[in-house]
């Protein structure tokens, strides 16, 4: 694809990859938590894993198509990834939860960086404001 | 499902329904635009239709599971729906684009209202702030 | 949208609606099962609810764009919906599981009927065979 | 995640990765085709790219959660990937279409192999037959 800005494109693709990796580990983590049972299947924890998988998927797809409207979505993705990481942190000694927290934080950082690179890009404001 | 707040739940379900309706009409509109060709397949217009379909799907799913983290996503959905409606407005006399703009605006309004009902719920801020 | 076959289109839209309804009730049921705990969160049951929600979403989207390639997907959707309904049947006296089983069976029937209407449309065969 | 069969798991993860790669290139290809215009935006070609992206996403997610019900979906994914590859083949000399065809064929082969490994796994039959 011939995009005008190569640097722009590289940041988009790297963040899309981070979001896809995060989605994958969240989907696997949901299955892991169901197999573990107990506190692993607390509704709030499982809800965050599902929310995180879905917003990561949407973010990845928008970035892969170089969407001009990605900014608020990317910012929301950063927030949810960070909350999901914190929820995973509570399961000390569980390698799947550790791996999930790591991917969530990696994705959150990539999203946050992309949001700050946008013109007027404070998280959640968007550079294509609704009138 | 036994949810604590029935009113809360009703607003969530109505907005989820609006988002699903918006997603559906966007998916149909993409096909319509491809069949029409010409200015209907301008990249910026088609990108918005795709973005709108996807963020509506994510928003609907989060609301259906009564997600505590829906706020920034719902706000992003409102923004993208409004931009998509504006893009559809340019095709005067095309009933599919008119129907799409109407559903987008209906969804944007429902999302905006839900965001404003949240504690501390200014659009994009989120009531579960990342530290 | 000006489609050639109105009848064709009507069956597609009705089945898409059934699939979206089924997706919605599955997403709500996942949350319900997490809140219930116990046998409601058995991995096999929860896996089916997730699989069913996702294949219904894909089926709905393909039908909404009148996809020529929907046949194997629609057949897979019918299979998974029926298995999900059977899994929900085990929770006698739970209205959410009852509602979920009902929507799954409604969607399975709609999908099955659509598959049988296709030229050469035995389930899983597809009318656009891979070479 | 403690899965019983490591080999089983490896094939699932490799196929999930192939499906995610295929989804990504299809999403990028849709944007590329919109930017190219002309025969690149023929409805049948664009429909296949969208169908392929979506069934790949569903397949990847089902495999990532080691779904017992993946078989018909994986078979459908193989069919649609092959059809999408054939549609991309028509654009000789276009590197994005070439890359897309390659990823589609890689995913189709991985899916086909996984389907044949299942007990009773002829494509489209499924090893968990609906009664």
Short mmCIF file of C-alpha atoms in Angstrom, two decimals:
data_model
loop_
_atom_site.label_atom_id
_atom_site.label_comp_id
_atom_site.label_asym_id
_atom_site.label_seq_id
_atom_site.Cartn_x
_atom_site.Cartn_y
_atom_site.Cartn_z
CA UNK A 1 0.00 0.00 0.00
CA UNK A 2 1.39 3.35 -0.97
CA UNK A 3 0.78 5.55 2.03
CA UNK A 4 2.03 9.10 2.13
CA UNK A 5 3.62 9.00 5.55
CA UNK A 6 5.87 6.01 6.12
CA UNK A 7 6.64 6.94 9.73
CA UNK A 8 2.95 7.44 10.42
CA UNK A 9 2.29 4.06 8.88
CA UNK A 10 5.00 2.31 10.90
CA UNK A 11 3.57 3.56 14.21
CA UNK A 12 0.09 2.51 13.12
CA UNK A 13 1.24 -0.98 12.14
CA UNK A 14 3.28 -1.51 15.32
CA UNK A 15 0.34 -0.47 17.47
CA UNK A 16 -2.03 -2.66 15.46
CA UNK A 17 0.31 -5.59 16.07
CA UNK A 18 0.44 -4.83 19.81
CA UNK A 19 -3.36 -4.69 19.89
CA UNK A 20 -3.69 -8.01 18.06
CA UNK A 21 -1.21 -9.65 20.43
CA UNK A 22 -3.16 -8.26 23.37
CA UNK A 23 -6.45 -9.49 21.94
CA UNK A 24 -4.97 -12.97 21.46
CA UNK A 25 -3.63 -13.27 24.99
CA UNK A 26 -6.94 -11.99 26.42
CA UNK A 27 -8.91 -14.63 24.47
CA UNK A 28 -6.55 -17.32 25.74
CA UNK A 29 -6.73 -15.89 29.25
CA UNK A 30 -10.52 -16.11 29.31
CA UNK A 31 -10.24 -19.82 28.56
CA UNK A 32 -7.48 -20.20 31.16
CA UNK A 33 -9.58 -18.47 33.83
CA UNK A 34 -12.57 -20.71 33.07
CA UNK A 35 -10.33 -23.76 33.49
CA UNK A 36 -8.93 -22.40 36.77
CA UNK A 37 -12.27 -21.39 38.27
CA UNK A 38 -12.49 -19.73 41.70
CA UNK A 39 -11.42 -16.09 41.85
CA UNK A 40 -10.25 -16.34 38.23
CA UNK A 41 -13.88 -16.23 37.10
CA UNK A 42 -14.97 -13.21 39.09
CA UNK A 43 -17.35 -11.26 36.83
CA UNK A 44 -15.34 -8.02 36.97
CA UNK A 45 -12.11 -9.76 35.94
CA UNK A 46 -13.74 -11.74 33.15
CA UNK A 47 -15.61 -8.66 31.94
CA UNK A 48 -12.35 -6.75 31.61
CA UNK A 49 -10.73 -9.57 29.66
CA UNK A 50 -13.64 -9.60 27.22
CA UNK A 51 -13.78 -5.81 26.92
CA UNK A 52 -10.04 -5.69 26.36
CA UNK A 53 -10.10 -8.36 23.64
CA UNK A 54 -12.84 -6.52 21.78
CA UNK A 55 -11.53 -2.97 21.96
CA UNK A 56 -8.09 -4.27 20.92
CA UNK A 57 -9.63 -5.96 17.89
CA UNK A 58 -11.45 -2.78 16.86
CA UNK A 59 -8.36 -0.65 17.45
CA UNK A 60 -6.17 -3.00 15.40
CA UNK A 61 -8.60 -2.99 12.50
CA UNK A 62 -8.94 0.80 12.48
CA UNK A 63 -5.17 1.24 12.54
CA UNK A 64 -4.66 -1.35 9.80
CA UNK A 65 -6.90 0.71 7.55
CA UNK A 66 -5.08 3.90 8.62
CA UNK A 67 -8.34 5.31 9.91
CA UNK A 68 -8.42 9.06 10.40
CA UNK A 69 -10.93 8.52 13.22
CA UNK A 70 -8.89 6.18 15.38
CA UNK A 71 -7.95 8.63 18.09
CA UNK A 72 -10.73 8.28 20.66
CA UNK A 73 -10.83 4.53 20.09
CA UNK A 74 -7.09 4.20 20.59
CA UNK A 75 -7.34 6.26 23.78
CA UNK A 76 -10.18 4.06 25.07
CA UNK A 77 -8.08 1.01 24.23
CA UNK A 78 -5.19 2.36 26.33
CA UNK A 79 -7.51 2.86 29.31
CA UNK A 80 -9.09 -0.58 29.13
CA UNK A 81 -5.75 -2.34 28.58
CA UNK A 82 -4.35 -0.68 31.69
CA UNK A 83 -7.37 -1.67 33.78
CA UNK A 84 -7.14 -5.22 32.47
CA UNK A 85 -3.44 -5.37 33.35
CA UNK A 86 -4.24 -4.25 36.89
CA UNK A 87 -6.90 -6.94 37.18
CA UNK A 88 -4.41 -9.59 36.02
CA UNK A 89 -1.78 -8.31 38.49
CA UNK A 90 -3.91 -9.63 41.36
CA UNK A 91 -3.11 -13.24 40.36
CA UNK A 92 0.50 -13.37 41.53
CA UNK A 93 2.33 -16.51 40.46
CA UNK A 94 0.02 -17.29 37.54
CA UNK A 95 2.15 -17.15 34.36
CA UNK A 96 -0.85 -16.75 32.03
CA UNK A 97 -2.08 -13.73 34.01
CA UNK A 98 1.48 -12.35 34.05
CA UNK A 99 1.75 -12.74 30.27
CA UNK A 100 -1.65 -11.10 29.86
CA UNK A 101 -0.71 -8.13 32.05
CA UNK A 102 2.50 -7.69 30.09
CA UNK A 103 0.77 -7.64 26.68
CA UNK A 104 -1.92 -5.31 28.02
CA UNK A 105 0.68 -2.84 29.27
CA UNK A 106 2.63 -3.08 26.01
CA UNK A 107 -0.54 -2.31 24.05
CA UNK A 108 -1.57 0.49 26.42
CA UNK A 109 1.84 2.15 25.99
CA UNK A 110 1.74 1.85 22.18
CA UNK A 111 -1.80 3.29 22.07
CA UNK A 112 -0.93 6.12 24.45
CA UNK A 113 2.08 7.06 22.34
CA UNK A 114 0.04 7.08 19.14
CA UNK A 115 -2.64 9.27 20.72
CA UNK A 116 -0.04 11.80 21.87
CA UNK A 117 1.46 11.99 18.38
CA UNK A 118 -1.82 13.18 16.88
CA UNK A 119 -2.38 16.88 16.28
CA UNK A 120 -4.30 18.03 19.34
CA UNK A 121 -4.11 14.48 20.56
CA UNK A 122 -4.85 14.55 24.28
CA UNK A 123 -6.46 11.25 25.18
CA UNK A 124 -10.14 11.16 24.45
CA UNK A 125 -10.34 14.55 22.80
CA UNK A 126 -9.82 13.37 19.27
CA UNK A 127 -8.41 15.46 16.45
CA UNK A 128 -11.60 15.18 14.45
CA UNK A 129 -13.96 16.74 16.96
CA UNK A 130 -17.69 16.37 16.55
CA UNK A 131 -19.19 19.78 16.00
CA UNK B 1 -30.34 -11.45 34.40
CA UNK B 2 -30.71 -9.94 37.81
CA UNK B 3 -29.13 -6.51 37.54
CA UNK B 4 -29.27 -4.09 40.41
CA UNK B 5 -30.38 -1.05 38.47
CA UNK B 6 -33.29 -1.64 36.12
CA UNK B 7 -33.22 1.91 34.75
CA UNK B 8 -29.49 1.64 34.18
CA UNK B 9 -30.08 -1.62 32.37
CA UNK B 10 -32.87 -0.21 30.19
CA UNK B 11 -30.66 2.65 28.96
CA UNK B 12 -27.86 0.19 28.27
CA UNK B 13 -30.13 -2.14 26.31
CA UNK B 14 -31.72 0.64 24.28
CA UNK B 15 -28.33 2.05 23.35
CA UNK B 16 -27.04 -1.43 22.49
CA UNK B 17 -30.03 -1.87 20.19
CA UNK B 18 -29.37 1.50 18.55
CA UNK B 19 -25.73 0.53 18.03
CA UNK B 20 -26.68 -2.81 16.49
CA UNK B 21 -29.14 -1.13 14.15
CA UNK B 22 -26.46 1.35 13.17
CA UNK B 23 -23.93 -1.42 12.58
CA UNK B 24 -26.43 -3.27 10.36
CA UNK B 25 -27.25 -0.28 8.19
CA UNK B 26 -23.54 0.57 7.84
CA UNK B 27 -22.75 -2.98 6.66
CA UNK B 28 -25.58 -2.78 4.13
CA UNK B 29 -24.46 0.70 3.10
CA UNK B 30 -20.94 -0.49 2.32
CA UNK B 31 -22.42 -3.04 -0.08
CA UNK B 32 -24.74 -0.40 -1.54
CA UNK B 33 -21.85 2.01 -2.11
CA UNK B 34 -19.81 -0.69 -3.84
CA UNK B 35 -22.76 -1.39 -6.15
CA UNK B 36 -23.19 2.34 -6.86
CA UNK B 37 -19.51 3.09 -7.49
CA UNK B 38 -18.30 6.62 -8.31
CA UNK B 39 -18.21 9.05 -5.39
CA UNK B 40 -19.93 6.43 -3.21
CA UNK B 41 -16.63 4.51 -2.99
CA UNK B 42 -14.42 7.42 -1.98
CA UNK B 43 -11.93 6.03 0.55
CA UNK B 44 -12.84 8.51 3.29
CA UNK B 45 -16.56 7.69 3.06
CA UNK B 46 -16.02 3.94 2.94
CA UNK B 47 -13.53 4.14 5.81
CA UNK B 48 -16.09 5.88 7.99
CA UNK B 49 -18.77 3.30 7.19
CA UNK B 50 -16.37 0.52 8.21
CA UNK B 51 -15.17 2.32 11.34
CA UNK B 52 -18.76 3.06 12.33
CA UNK B 53 -19.90 -0.55 11.86
CA UNK B 54 -17.04 -1.81 14.03
CA UNK B 55 -17.20 0.66 16.90
CA UNK B 56 -20.99 0.16 17.02
CA UNK B 57 -20.48 -3.59 17.29
CA UNK B 58 -17.97 -3.19 20.14
CA UNK B 59 -20.18 -0.65 21.91
CA UNK B 60 -23.24 -2.89 21.63
CA UNK B 61 -21.38 -5.88 23.05
CA UNK B 62 -19.93 -3.91 25.97
CA UNK B 63 -23.35 -2.51 26.84
CA UNK B 64 -25.02 -5.92 26.56
CA UNK B 65 -22.63 -7.22 29.20
CA UNK B 66 -23.23 -4.09 31.31
CA UNK B 67 -19.56 -3.26 31.13
CA UNK B 68 -18.28 -0.83 33.76
CA UNK B 69 -15.66 0.33 31.26
CA UNK B 70 -17.97 1.34 28.43
CA UNK B 71 -17.72 5.07 28.85
CA UNK B 72 -14.82 6.08 26.59
CA UNK B 73 -15.92 3.54 23.98
CA UNK B 74 -19.48 4.85 23.99
CA UNK B 75 -18.14 8.40 23.63
CA UNK B 76 -15.93 7.35 20.70
CA UNK B 77 -18.95 5.64 19.14
CA UNK B 78 -20.96 8.87 19.36
CA UNK B 79 -18.18 10.80 17.60
CA UNK B 80 -17.73 8.31 14.78
CA UNK B 81 -21.48 7.90 14.24
CA UNK B 82 -21.86 11.67 13.87
CA UNK B 83 -18.97 11.85 11.37
CA UNK B 84 -20.43 8.94 9.43
CA UNK B 85 -23.84 10.65 9.34
CA UNK B 86 -22.22 13.80 7.94
CA UNK B 87 -20.46 11.77 5.27
CA UNK B 88 -23.78 10.14 4.27
CA UNK B 89 -25.51 13.54 4.16
CA UNK B 90 -23.47 14.43 1.08
CA UNK B 91 -25.44 11.91 -1.01
CA UNK B 92 -28.69 13.81 -1.30
CA UNK B 93 -31.52 11.81 -2.82
CA UNK B 94 -30.01 8.41 -2.00
CA UNK B 95 -32.44 6.64 0.34
CA UNK B 96 -29.84 4.15 1.62
CA UNK B 97 -27.48 6.99 2.61
CA UNK B 98 -30.44 8.83 4.18
CA UNK B 99 -31.36 5.72 6.20
CA UNK B 100 -27.75 5.31 7.24
CA UNK B 101 -27.41 8.93 8.37
CA UNK B 102 -30.62 8.59 10.39
CA UNK B 103 -29.48 5.44 12.22
CA UNK B 104 -26.04 6.95 12.84
CA UNK B 105 -27.60 10.06 14.40
CA UNK B 106 -29.99 7.96 16.48
CA UNK B 107 -27.07 5.92 17.79
CA UNK B 108 -24.91 9.00 18.41
CA UNK B 109 -27.69 10.58 20.47
CA UNK B 110 -28.24 7.42 22.52
CA UNK B 111 -24.50 7.08 23.18
CA UNK B 112 -24.14 10.74 24.10
CA UNK B 113 -27.01 10.50 26.56
CA UNK B 114 -25.55 7.40 28.19
CA UNK B 115 -22.12 9.03 28.54
CA UNK B 116 -23.66 12.09 30.22
CA UNK B 117 -25.53 9.90 32.72
CA UNK B 118 -22.29 8.42 34.04
CA UNK B 119 -20.75 9.81 37.22
CA UNK B 120 -18.14 12.26 36.00
CA UNK B 121 -19.19 11.30 32.50
CA UNK B 122 -17.98 14.07 30.20
CA UNK B 123 -17.32 12.50 26.81
CA UNK B 124 -13.95 10.85 26.58
CA UNK B 125 -12.98 11.37 30.18
CA UNK B 126 -14.26 8.11 31.52
CA UNK B 127 -15.32 7.47 35.09
CA UNK B 128 -12.67 4.79 35.53
CA UNK B 129 -9.63 6.90 34.84
CA UNK B 130 -6.29 5.28 34.16
CA UNK B 131 -3.87 6.25 36.87
CA UNK C 1 -30.44 -1.17 -1.65
CA UNK C 2 -31.64 -2.36 -5.00
CA UNK C 3 -31.19 -6.12 -4.89
CA UNK C 4 -32.36 -8.27 -7.72
CA UNK C 5 -34.18 -10.87 -5.66
CA UNK C 6 -36.52 -9.44 -3.06
CA UNK C 7 -37.46 -12.85 -1.65
CA UNK C 8 -33.80 -13.80 -1.44
CA UNK C 9 -33.12 -10.56 0.37
CA UNK C 10 -36.00 -11.03 2.81
CA UNK C 11 -34.72 -14.47 3.89
CA UNK C 12 -31.22 -13.05 4.28
CA UNK C 13 -32.42 -10.14 6.41
CA UNK C 14 -34.65 -12.30 8.62
CA UNK C 15 -31.80 -14.73 9.25
CA UNK C 16 -29.38 -11.87 9.92
CA UNK C 17 -31.84 -10.53 12.49
CA UNK C 18 -32.16 -13.96 14.12
CA UNK C 19 -28.37 -14.21 14.27
CA UNK C 20 -28.03 -10.77 15.84
CA UNK C 21 -30.68 -11.60 18.43
CA UNK C 22 -28.86 -14.83 19.20
CA UNK C 23 -25.53 -13.03 19.51
CA UNK C 24 -27.08 -10.52 21.91
CA UNK C 25 -28.61 -13.12 24.19
CA UNK C 26 -25.36 -15.11 24.22
CA UNK C 27 -23.36 -12.04 25.26
CA UNK C 28 -25.86 -11.34 28.04
CA UNK C 29 -25.83 -15.02 29.02
CA UNK C 30 -22.04 -15.04 29.44
CA UNK C 31 -22.39 -12.19 31.93
CA UNK C 32 -25.31 -13.96 33.64
CA UNK C 33 -23.32 -17.20 33.99
CA UNK C 34 -20.36 -15.32 35.48
CA UNK C 35 -22.70 -13.75 38.03
CA UNK C 36 -24.25 -17.15 38.84
CA UNK C 37 -20.95 -19.06 39.14
CA UNK C 38 -20.88 -22.80 39.87
CA UNK C 39 -21.85 -25.08 37.00
CA UNK C 40 -22.81 -22.01 34.96
CA UNK C 41 -19.12 -21.26 34.41
CA UNK C 42 -18.06 -24.70 33.24
CA UNK C 43 -15.51 -24.15 30.46
CA UNK C 44 -17.43 -26.17 27.85
CA UNK C 45 -20.66 -24.19 28.43
CA UNK C 46 -18.91 -20.83 28.43
CA UNK C 47 -16.91 -21.77 25.35
CA UNK C 48 -20.09 -22.57 23.44
CA UNK C 49 -21.69 -19.27 24.45
CA UNK C 50 -18.63 -17.39 23.18
CA UNK C 51 -18.38 -19.43 19.97
CA UNK C 52 -22.08 -18.96 19.33
CA UNK C 53 -21.94 -15.18 19.84
CA UNK C 54 -19.04 -14.88 17.40
CA UNK C 55 -20.27 -17.12 14.60
CA UNK C 56 -23.68 -15.42 14.83
CA UNK C 57 -22.02 -12.03 14.45
CA UNK C 58 -20.07 -13.18 11.38
CA UNK C 59 -23.13 -14.84 9.87
CA UNK C 60 -25.26 -11.73 10.39
CA UNK C 61 -22.67 -9.49 8.77
CA UNK C 62 -22.21 -11.77 5.76
CA UNK C 63 -25.97 -11.98 5.23
CA UNK C 64 -26.41 -8.20 5.62
CA UNK C 65 -23.97 -7.71 2.75
CA UNK C 66 -25.77 -10.45 0.75
CA UNK C 67 -22.55 -12.42 0.58
CA UNK C 68 -22.39 -15.09 -2.11
CA UNK C 69 -20.06 -17.06 0.16
CA UNK C 70 -22.28 -17.32 3.19
CA UNK C 71 -23.31 -20.94 2.82
CA UNK C 72 -20.69 -22.86 4.81
CA UNK C 73 -20.65 -20.14 7.47
CA UNK C 74 -24.43 -20.23 7.82
CA UNK C 75 -24.29 -24.03 8.11
CA UNK C 76 -21.60 -23.80 10.80
CA UNK C 77 -23.74 -21.23 12.61
CA UNK C 78 -26.70 -23.64 12.63
CA UNK C 79 -24.53 -26.39 14.15
CA UNK C 80 -23.04 -24.22 16.87
CA UNK C 81 -26.40 -22.62 17.75
CA UNK C 82 -27.94 -26.08 18.22
CA UNK C 83 -25.04 -27.22 20.43
CA UNK C 84 -25.29 -24.02 22.47
CA UNK C 85 -29.05 -24.55 22.90
CA UNK C 86 -28.42 -28.08 24.19
CA UNK C 87 -25.84 -26.75 26.65
CA UNK C 88 -28.34 -24.16 27.93
CA UNK C 89 -31.07 -26.82 28.25
CA UNK C 90 -29.14 -28.37 31.15
CA UNK C 91 -29.98 -25.38 33.37
CA UNK C 92 -33.65 -26.14 33.99
CA UNK C 93 -35.50 -23.35 35.75
CA UNK C 94 -33.07 -20.60 34.74
CA UNK C 95 -35.01 -18.10 32.61
CA UNK C 96 -31.88 -16.57 31.05
CA UNK C 97 -30.66 -20.00 29.90
CA UNK C 98 -34.17 -20.76 28.62
CA UNK C 99 -34.26 -17.50 26.66
CA UNK C 100 -30.80 -18.25 25.28
CA UNK C 101 -31.77 -21.78 24.17
CA UNK C 102 -34.86 -20.38 22.46
CA UNK C 103 -32.95 -17.74 20.48
CA UNK C 104 -30.26 -20.28 19.57
CA UNK C 105 -32.87 -22.68 18.21
CA UNK C 106 -34.63 -19.90 16.33
CA UNK C 107 -31.35 -18.88 14.72
CA UNK C 108 -30.38 -22.49 13.95
CA UNK C 109 -33.69 -23.05 12.18
CA UNK C 110 -33.39 -19.86 10.15
CA UNK C 111 -29.82 -20.72 9.13
CA UNK C 112 -30.74 -24.30 8.24
CA UNK C 113 -33.60 -23.11 6.06
CA UNK C 114 -31.37 -20.61 4.25
CA UNK C 115 -28.72 -23.26 3.60
CA UNK C 116 -31.32 -25.63 2.12
CA UNK C 117 -32.61 -22.92 -0.22
CA UNK C 118 -29.20 -22.53 -1.88
CA UNK C 119 -28.52 -24.28 -5.17
CA UNK C 120 -26.74 -27.48 -4.17
CA UNK C 121 -27.08 -26.29 -0.61
CA UNK C 122 -26.63 -29.34 1.64
CA UNK C 123 -25.17 -28.11 4.93
CA UNK C 124 -21.44 -27.68 4.78
CA UNK C 125 -21.07 -28.43 1.11
CA UNK C 126 -21.36 -24.90 -0.12
CA UNK C 127 -22.45 -23.86 -3.57
CA UNK C 128 -19.08 -22.26 -4.25
CA UNK C 129 -16.89 -25.28 -3.77
CA UNK C 130 -13.18 -24.95 -3.25
CA UNK C 131 -11.38 -26.42 -6.21
CA UNK D 1 -2.57 -22.53 29.96
CA UNK D 2 -2.37 -26.18 30.82
CA UNK D 3 -3.69 -27.95 27.76
CA UNK D 4 -3.69 -31.70 27.48
CA UNK D 5 -2.31 -32.00 23.99
CA UNK D 6 0.71 -29.83 23.23
CA UNK D 7 0.82 -30.88 19.56
CA UNK D 8 -2.88 -30.16 19.24
CA UNK D 9 -2.29 -26.80 20.80
CA UNK D 10 0.65 -25.97 18.52
CA UNK D 11 -1.41 -26.63 15.37
CA UNK D 12 -4.23 -24.52 16.77
CA UNK D 13 -1.93 -21.61 17.58
CA UNK D 14 -0.15 -21.71 14.22
CA UNK D 15 -3.46 -21.72 12.37
CA UNK D 16 -4.79 -18.92 14.56
CA UNK D 17 -1.70 -16.90 13.69
CA UNK D 18 -2.16 -17.60 9.97
CA UNK D 19 -5.80 -16.50 10.25
CA UNK D 20 -4.86 -13.28 12.03
CA UNK D 21 -2.22 -12.49 9.43
CA UNK D 22 -4.77 -13.13 6.71
CA UNK D 23 -7.33 -10.92 8.43
CA UNK D 24 -4.77 -8.11 8.71
CA UNK D 25 -3.75 -8.20 5.06
CA UNK D 26 -7.40 -8.33 3.97
CA UNK D 27 -8.24 -5.23 6.05
CA UNK D 28 -5.25 -3.42 4.53
CA UNK D 29 -6.21 -4.65 1.07
CA UNK D 30 -9.73 -3.22 1.37
CA UNK D 31 -8.19 0.19 2.03
CA UNK D 32 -5.70 -0.30 -0.83
CA UNK D 33 -8.48 -1.23 -3.27
CA UNK D 34 -10.50 1.85 -2.26
CA UNK D 35 -7.46 4.02 -2.93
CA UNK D 36 -6.88 2.32 -6.31
CA UNK D 37 -10.50 2.46 -7.47
CA UNK D 38 -11.56 1.04 -10.84
CA UNK D 39 -11.75 -2.74 -11.03
CA UNK D 40 -10.23 -2.95 -7.55
CA UNK D 41 -13.57 -1.89 -6.07
CA UNK D 42 -15.77 -4.38 -7.92
CA UNK D 43 -18.42 -5.48 -5.40
CA UNK D 44 -17.60 -9.20 -5.69
CA UNK D 45 -13.89 -8.61 -4.98
CA UNK D 46 -14.53 -6.26 -2.07
CA UNK D 47 -17.17 -8.58 -0.66
CA UNK D 48 -14.69 -11.45 -0.60
CA UNK D 49 -12.05 -9.33 1.14
CA UNK D 50 -14.57 -8.40 3.83
CA UNK D 51 -15.90 -11.95 4.20
CA UNK D 52 -12.36 -13.28 4.42
CA UNK D 53 -11.30 -10.77 7.08
CA UNK D 54 -14.30 -11.66 9.22
CA UNK D 55 -14.24 -15.44 8.98
CA UNK D 56 -10.48 -15.34 9.67
CA UNK D 57 -11.10 -13.29 12.80
CA UNK D 58 -13.75 -15.73 14.04
CA UNK D 59 -11.57 -18.73 13.20
CA UNK D 60 -8.57 -17.26 15.00
CA UNK D 61 -10.58 -16.53 18.12
CA UNK D 62 -12.14 -20.00 18.23
CA UNK D 63 -8.72 -21.64 17.81
CA UNK D 64 -7.15 -19.39 20.46
CA UNK D 65 -9.72 -20.65 22.95
CA UNK D 66 -9.15 -24.25 21.75
CA UNK D 67 -12.78 -24.50 20.79
CA UNK D 68 -14.12 -28.02 20.35
CA UNK D 69 -16.57 -26.64 17.80
CA UNK D 70 -14.09 -25.07 15.42
CA UNK D 71 -14.26 -27.64 12.65
CA UNK D 72 -16.99 -26.36 10.36
CA UNK D 73 -15.84 -22.79 10.88
CA UNK D 74 -12.24 -23.68 10.02
CA UNK D 75 -13.46 -25.50 6.90
CA UNK D 76 -15.53 -22.47 5.86
CA UNK D 77 -12.49 -20.29 6.47
CA UNK D 78 -10.40 -22.46 4.12
CA UNK D 79 -13.02 -22.14 1.37
CA UNK D 80 -13.39 -18.37 1.64
CA UNK D 81 -9.61 -17.81 1.86
CA UNK D 82 -9.11 -19.78 -1.35
CA UNK D 83 -11.84 -17.83 -3.16
CA UNK D 84 -10.36 -14.56 -1.92
CA UNK D 85 -6.91 -15.61 -3.16
CA UNK D 86 -8.35 -16.35 -6.59
CA UNK D 87 -10.02 -12.95 -6.67
CA UNK D 88 -6.70 -11.27 -5.79
CA UNK D 89 -4.87 -13.27 -8.47
CA UNK D 90 -6.71 -11.31 -11.16
CA UNK D 91 -4.70 -8.17 -10.28
CA UNK D 92 -1.38 -9.18 -11.80
CA UNK D 93 1.47 -6.83 -10.95
CA UNK D 94 -0.17 -5.39 -7.85
CA UNK D 95 2.09 -6.27 -4.89
CA UNK D 96 -0.65 -5.72 -2.27
CA UNK D 97 -2.98 -8.13 -4.08
CA UNK D 98 -0.09 -10.59 -4.42
CA UNK D 99 0.64 -10.36 -0.68
CA UNK D 100 -3.04 -10.83 0.07
CA UNK D 101 -3.33 -13.90 -2.16
CA UNK D 102 -0.25 -15.39 -0.50
CA UNK D 103 -1.58 -14.94 3.05
CA UNK D 104 -5.01 -16.24 2.01
CA UNK D 105 -3.46 -19.41 0.55
CA UNK D 106 -1.24 -19.86 3.62
CA UNK D 107 -4.29 -19.60 5.88
CA UNK D 108 -6.39 -21.88 3.66
CA UNK D 109 -3.69 -24.56 3.79
CA UNK D 110 -3.34 -24.30 7.58
CA UNK D 111 -7.11 -24.51 8.04
CA UNK D 112 -7.43 -27.44 5.64
CA UNK D 113 -4.71 -29.35 7.47
CA UNK D 114 -6.35 -28.74 10.84
CA UNK D 115 -9.73 -29.92 9.56
CA UNK D 116 -8.22 -33.14 8.20
CA UNK D 117 -6.55 -33.87 11.56
CA UNK D 118 -9.90 -33.93 13.35
CA UNK D 119 -11.59 -37.26 14.06
CA UNK D 120 -14.04 -37.68 11.20
CA UNK D 121 -12.83 -34.36 9.92
CA UNK D 122 -13.83 -34.13 6.26
CA UNK D 123 -14.27 -30.46 5.47
CA UNK D 124 -17.66 -29.15 6.42
CA UNK D 125 -18.90 -32.31 8.10
CA UNK D 126 -17.78 -31.48 11.59
CA UNK D 127 -16.97 -34.00 14.28
CA UNK D 128 -19.74 -32.69 16.52
CA UNK D 129 -22.69 -33.33 14.26
CA UNK D 130 -26.01 -31.69 14.96
CA UNK D 131 -28.63 -34.38 15.46
#
